[in-house]
Amino acid sequence: MERKYEFTGETTEIDFQKLHRIVAVRDFGVVSAGDLGGWIKDENNLSHDGTAWVADEAAIYEDALVEDDAFAMGRVRVRGSAHVGGEAQLSENSCVEGDTYIRGKAQVYGCAHVHGSTLVEGKAKVLGYADIAQSAHIDGNALVSGNAEIRGNSHVTGTVKLHGDASVCGNALIRSDEDWITVTGFGSGGMCATFFHGSDDKIYVQYDGFYGTIDRFREKIKGTKYEGTFMPAIKAACIHFNSFSHDCENESEIIVEESDEFVSSFGKYRGLLLFEPIDINVNRENGTKYWMDKDMADYRFGYVMAVEKLKEEFKDSCVLEAVLTPHSYYGGNLRNPLNFRLRCVREDGIVRVYPM
């Protein structure tokens, strides 16, 4: 084994650990002889093999190891028994600890925190203030950002983008962006409820310490002051996941059936993160004007929630008017407000929605 770095003699203390600055003694990868590196406790923290390197003010200590062609830079902290290998990259203010394994071409940056016995691999990216814990597994081209939390035995894979205040746990299996939704704005603190698929193909809810199936959540809030607030969201989630078997078998009375016209007219807006009702005015002559704004949930929530309101006022049919403002569109690509009207016809308990 040919040595590729040595200690400079400069030391610092982090978390009551004495760490040593390193300097490269030969060229390898993007590193040249003489380049100053970051901090390690001893040579067990950074392999002399491969092109692995610790740069800037990054610190590797305790029993953590950076090996293969991995790279740690910025003010990264890697500690505990964490292993960083392959071509993984850690940067900025991210922290990796516990028995975590980061490998492949995975990237962890921002202020992300990866700990527990988690595995991040493939080309997955974890950034922002995301928190990955317990035995979670992130792979594929998945991107986890914002304040998202992933815990338990959750598996996030494919090209999923899990962001915002999303929180999944237990046996969550998130393989596409259709496998999860969040509804926010509950309570004075604007709390967020996350609905997601489990590996058993059931729909689960994570909200304010509660974790369980939609059925359990429905039972928990039944008869409480929260029932009126959460029931429309539960029903909308059932529609989103197209799951009226299993956990949503009791929701047949509010099925919203999208006509071919509707799908062809509004299909391109699937995946918009819209929602939060600003104002709902029910009028027997003019129908309901439903204003959607801010960066909340799926566009389908708009008419589902409106239909729920309309069920209280109308027995047969109604007209729903909606306005999407430019900043309602996730990514900001909708330059002008989009006005559309939907005709909601209720027959035999089924609400059919058509564009007008």
Coordinates of C-alpha atoms in Angstrom, one line a residue, residues 41-329:
K41 CA -8.7 11.1 14.0
D42 CA -6.3 8.5 12.7
E43 CA -5.4 6.6 9.5
N44 CA -8.2 4.2 10.1
N45 CA -10.6 6.9 9.0
L46 CA -9.3 7.4 5.5
S47 CA -8.0 4.6 3.2
H48 CA -4.7 5.0 1.4
D49 CA -6.1 2.9 -1.4
G50 CA -8.2 4.4 -4.3
T51 CA -8.8 8.1 -4.7
A52 CA -10.8 8.7 -1.5
W53 CA -10.2 12.1 0.0
V54 CA -11.2 14.4 2.8
A55 CA -11.0 18.0 1.9
D56 CA -11.7 21.5 3.3
E57 CA -13.0 21.4 6.9
A58 CA -14.6 18.0 6.6
A59 CA -14.0 15.8 9.6
I60 CA -14.0 12.0 9.8
Y61 CA -13.6 10.5 13.3
E62 CA -14.5 7.8 15.8
D63 CA -14.8 4.6 13.8
A64 CA -16.0 6.1 10.6
L65 CA -14.3 5.3 7.3
V66 CA -14.0 7.0 3.9
E67 CA -12.7 4.6 1.3
D68 CA -12.6 3.6 -2.4
D69 CA -13.1 6.8 -4.5
A70 CA -15.4 8.6 -2.1
F71 CA -15.0 12.3 -1.4
A72 CA -15.9 14.4 1.6
M73 CA -15.6 18.2 1.5
G74 CA -17.1 21.4 3.0
R75 CA -17.9 21.1 6.7
V76 CA -19.1 17.5 6.5
R77 CA -19.1 15.4 9.6
V78 CA -18.7 11.6 9.4
R79 CA -18.6 9.7 12.7
G80 CA -19.8 6.7 14.6
S81 CA -19.3 3.5 12.5
A82 CA -20.4 5.1 9.2
H83 CA -18.9 3.9 6.0
V84 CA -18.6 6.1 2.9
G85 CA -17.4 4.2 -0.2
G86 CA -17.7 3.8 -4.0
E87 CA -17.8 7.1 -5.7
A88 CA -20.1 8.7 -3.1
Q89 CA -19.8 12.4 -2.4
L90 CA -20.5 14.3 0.8
S91 CA -20.4 18.1 0.9
E92 CA -21.5 21.3 2.6
N93 CA -22.9 20.8 6.1
S94 CA -24.2 17.3 5.9
C95 CA -23.7 14.8 8.7
V96 CA -23.4 11.0 8.4
E97 CA -23.2 8.9 11.5
G98 CA -24.3 5.6 13.2
D99 CA -24.0 2.5 11.1
T100 CA -24.9 4.3 7.9
Y101 CA -23.4 3.1 4.6
I102 CA -23.2 5.6 1.7
R103 CA -22.0 4.0 -1.5
G104 CA -22.3 3.9 -5.3
K105 CA -22.6 7.4 -6.8
A106 CA -24.8 8.7 -4.0
Q107 CA -24.6 12.3 -2.9
V108 CA -25.4 13.8 0.5
Y109 CA -25.2 17.6 0.9
G110 CA -26.8 20.7 2.3
C111 CA -27.7 20.2 5.9
A112 CA -28.9 16.6 5.4
H113 CA -28.6 14.2 8.4
V114 CA -28.2 10.5 7.6
H115 CA -27.9 8.2 10.6
G116 CA -29.1 5.0 12.2
S117 CA -28.4 1.8 10.1
T118 CA -29.5 3.5 6.8
L119 CA -28.2 2.7 3.3
V120 CA -27.9 5.3 0.6
E121 CA -26.7 4.0 -2.7
G122 CA -27.1 4.1 -6.5
K123 CA -27.3 7.7 -7.8
A124 CA -29.6 8.8 -4.9
K125 CA -29.3 12.4 -3.6
V126 CA -30.1 13.5 -0.1
L127 CA -30.0 17.3 0.5
G128 CA -31.6 20.2 2.2
Y129 CA -32.6 19.4 5.8
A130 CA -33.7 15.9 5.0
D131 CA -33.4 13.4 7.8
I132 CA -32.8 9.7 7.0
A133 CA -32.8 7.4 10.0
Q134 CA -33.3 3.9 11.5
S135 CA -33.1 1.3 8.7
A136 CA -34.2 3.4 5.7
H137 CA -32.9 2.5 2.3
I138 CA -32.6 5.1 -0.5
D139 CA -31.4 4.1 -4.0
G140 CA -31.9 4.4 -7.7
N141 CA -32.1 8.0 -8.8
A142 CA -34.3 9.1 -5.8
L143 CA -34.0 12.6 -4.5
V144 CA -34.9 13.5 -0.9
S145 CA -34.9 17.2 0.0
G146 CA -36.5 19.9 2.0
N147 CA -37.5 18.8 5.5
A148 CA -38.4 15.3 4.4
E149 CA -38.0 12.5 7.0
I150 CA -37.5 8.9 6.1
R151 CA -37.5 6.3 8.9
G152 CA -38.3 2.7 9.8
N153 CA -37.7 0.2 7.0
S154 CA -38.8 2.6 4.3
H155 CA -37.5 2.1 0.8
V156 CA -37.4 5.1 -1.5
T157 CA -36.2 4.2 -5.0
G158 CA -36.7 4.9 -8.7
T159 CA -36.8 8.5 -9.8
V160 CA -38.9 9.6 -6.8
K161 CA -38.6 13.2 -5.5
L162 CA -39.6 13.3 -1.9
H163 CA -39.6 16.8 -0.6
G164 CA -41.3 19.5 1.5
D165 CA -42.4 18.2 4.9
A166 CA -43.1 14.7 3.7
S167 CA -42.6 12.0 6.4
V168 CA -42.6 8.3 5.7
C169 CA -41.8 5.5 8.0
G170 CA -42.6 1.9 8.9
N171 CA -42.7 -0.3 5.8
A172 CA -43.1 2.6 3.3
L173 CA -42.4 1.6 -0.3
I174 CA -42.0 4.7 -2.5
R175 CA -41.3 3.8 -6.1
S176 CA -42.8 6.7 -7.9
D177 CA -44.1 10.2 -7.2
E178 CA -47.6 8.7 -7.2
D179 CA -46.8 6.7 -4.1
W180 CA -46.9 9.6 -1.7
I181 CA -48.8 12.9 -1.1
T182 CA -48.8 15.5 1.6
V183 CA -51.6 17.7 2.9
T184 CA -50.5 20.6 5.0
G185 CA -52.1 23.5 6.9
F186 CA -53.6 21.5 9.8
G187 CA -53.8 23.2 13.1
S188 CA -52.4 26.5 14.2
G189 CA -48.9 25.3 13.3
G190 CA -49.8 24.4 9.7
M191 CA -48.9 20.7 10.3
C192 CA -48.4 18.2 7.5
A193 CA -50.0 14.8 7.0
T194 CA -48.3 12.4 4.7
F195 CA -50.2 9.6 2.9
F196 CA -48.0 6.9 1.3
H197 CA -47.9 3.3 0.0
G198 CA -46.6 0.5 2.2
S199 CA -44.8 -2.6 1.0
D200 CA -48.1 -4.5 1.7
D201 CA -49.9 -2.2 -0.8
K202 CA -51.9 -0.5 1.9
I203 CA -52.1 3.2 2.3
Y204 CA -50.5 4.6 5.5
V205 CA -50.7 7.9 7.3
Q206 CA -48.0 9.7 9.2
Y207 CA -49.2 12.7 11.2
D208 CA -48.1 14.3 14.5
G209 CA -46.9 11.1 16.0
F210 CA -49.6 8.9 14.5
Y211 CA -48.5 6.1 12.1
G212 CA -51.0 3.6 10.7
T213 CA -53.3 2.7 7.9
I214 CA -56.0 5.0 6.6
D215 CA -58.6 2.9 8.3
R216 CA -56.9 3.2 11.7
F217 CA -56.5 7.0 11.2
R218 CA -60.2 7.3 10.2
E219 CA -61.2 5.4 13.4
K220 CA -58.9 7.6 15.5
I221 CA -60.5 10.9 14.4
K222 CA -64.1 9.6 14.2
G223 CA -66.3 11.6 16.5
T224 CA -63.6 14.1 17.4
K225 CA -63.2 17.8 16.4
Y226 CA -60.7 16.7 13.8
E227 CA -63.1 14.5 11.8
G228 CA -64.5 17.4 9.6
T229 CA -60.9 18.6 8.9
F230 CA -59.4 15.3 7.9
M231 CA -62.1 13.3 6.3
P232 CA -62.0 15.2 3.0
A233 CA -58.2 14.7 2.9
I234 CA -58.6 11.0 3.6
K235 CA -61.1 10.6 0.8
A236 CA -58.9 12.6 -1.6
A237 CA -56.0 10.3 -0.7
C238 CA -58.1 7.3 -1.6
I239 CA -58.9 8.8 -4.9
H240 CA -55.2 9.8 -5.5
F241 CA -54.1 6.2 -4.9
N242 CA -57.0 4.8 -6.9
S243 CA -57.5 2.4 -4.0
F244 CA -61.1 1.7 -3.2
S245 CA -60.3 -1.9 -2.2
H246 CA -58.3 -2.6 1.0
D247 CA -58.3 0.5 3.2
C248 CA -60.7 2.6 1.2
E249 CA -63.6 0.2 0.6
N250 CA -65.9 2.4 2.6
E251 CA -65.5 5.4 0.4
S252 CA -67.5 4.3 -2.6
E253 CA -70.1 7.0 -1.9
I254 CA -67.7 9.7 -2.9
I255 CA -66.0 8.1 -5.9
V256 CA -65.1 10.8 -8.4
E257 CA -65.0 9.3 -11.8
E258 CA -62.8 11.2 -14.3
S259 CA -64.4 11.2 -17.7
D260 CA -62.2 10.8 -20.8
E261 CA -62.9 14.4 -21.5
F262 CA -61.5 15.4 -18.2
V263 CA -58.4 13.3 -18.5
S264 CA -57.6 14.7 -22.0
S265 CA -58.3 18.3 -21.0
F266 CA -56.5 18.3 -17.6
G267 CA -54.1 15.4 -17.8
K268 CA -51.1 17.6 -18.4
Y269 CA -51.7 19.1 -15.0
R270 CA -51.2 15.9 -13.1
G271 CA -48.5 16.2 -10.5
L272 CA -49.2 19.9 -9.9
L273 CA -48.7 20.6 -6.2
L274 CA -51.7 22.8 -5.5
F275 CA -54.3 23.2 -2.9
E276 CA -55.3 25.0 0.3
P277 CA -58.7 26.5 -0.1
I278 CA -58.5 30.3 0.3
D279 CA -62.2 30.9 0.0
I280 CA -65.2 28.6 -0.6
N281 CA -68.6 30.2 -1.4
V282 CA -71.5 27.9 -1.9
N283 CA -74.4 29.3 -3.8
R284 CA -77.3 27.2 -5.0
E285 CA -77.7 29.2 -8.2
N286 CA -74.1 29.7 -9.2
G287 CA -72.4 26.6 -7.8
T288 CA -69.2 26.9 -5.9
K289 CA -66.2 29.1 -6.6
Y290 CA -63.2 27.3 -5.3
W291 CA -60.0 29.3 -5.2
M292 CA -56.8 27.2 -5.1
D293 CA -53.5 28.9 -4.2
K294 CA -50.1 28.3 -2.5
D295 CA -47.9 25.2 -2.9
M296 CA -50.0 22.4 -1.4
A297 CA -51.3 19.2 -2.8
D298 CA -52.5 17.5 -6.0
Y299 CA -54.8 19.3 -8.3
R300 CA -57.4 16.6 -7.8
F301 CA -57.8 17.6 -4.2
G302 CA -59.3 20.9 -5.5
Y303 CA -62.4 19.3 -7.0
V304 CA -62.5 16.5 -4.5
M305 CA -62.7 18.9 -1.6
A306 CA -65.2 21.1 -3.5
V307 CA -67.4 18.1 -4.2
E308 CA -67.3 17.3 -0.5
K309 CA -68.6 20.8 0.2
L310 CA -71.1 20.6 -2.6
K311 CA -72.5 17.3 -1.3
E312 CA -73.9 19.2 1.7
E313 CA -75.7 21.7 -0.6
F314 CA -76.6 19.9 -3.8
K315 CA -78.5 16.7 -4.5
D316 CA -78.0 16.3 -8.2
S317 CA -75.4 18.4 -10.1
C318 CA -73.3 21.4 -9.8
V319 CA -70.6 23.6 -11.4
L320 CA -67.2 24.0 -9.9
E321 CA -65.1 27.0 -10.9
A322 CA -61.4 27.0 -10.1
V323 CA -58.5 29.5 -10.6
L324 CA -54.9 28.4 -10.6
T325 CA -52.5 31.2 -10.0
P326 CA -49.0 31.3 -11.4
H327 CA -47.2 30.4 -8.1
S328 CA -49.7 27.6 -7.6
Y329 CA -47.8 25.6 -10.2

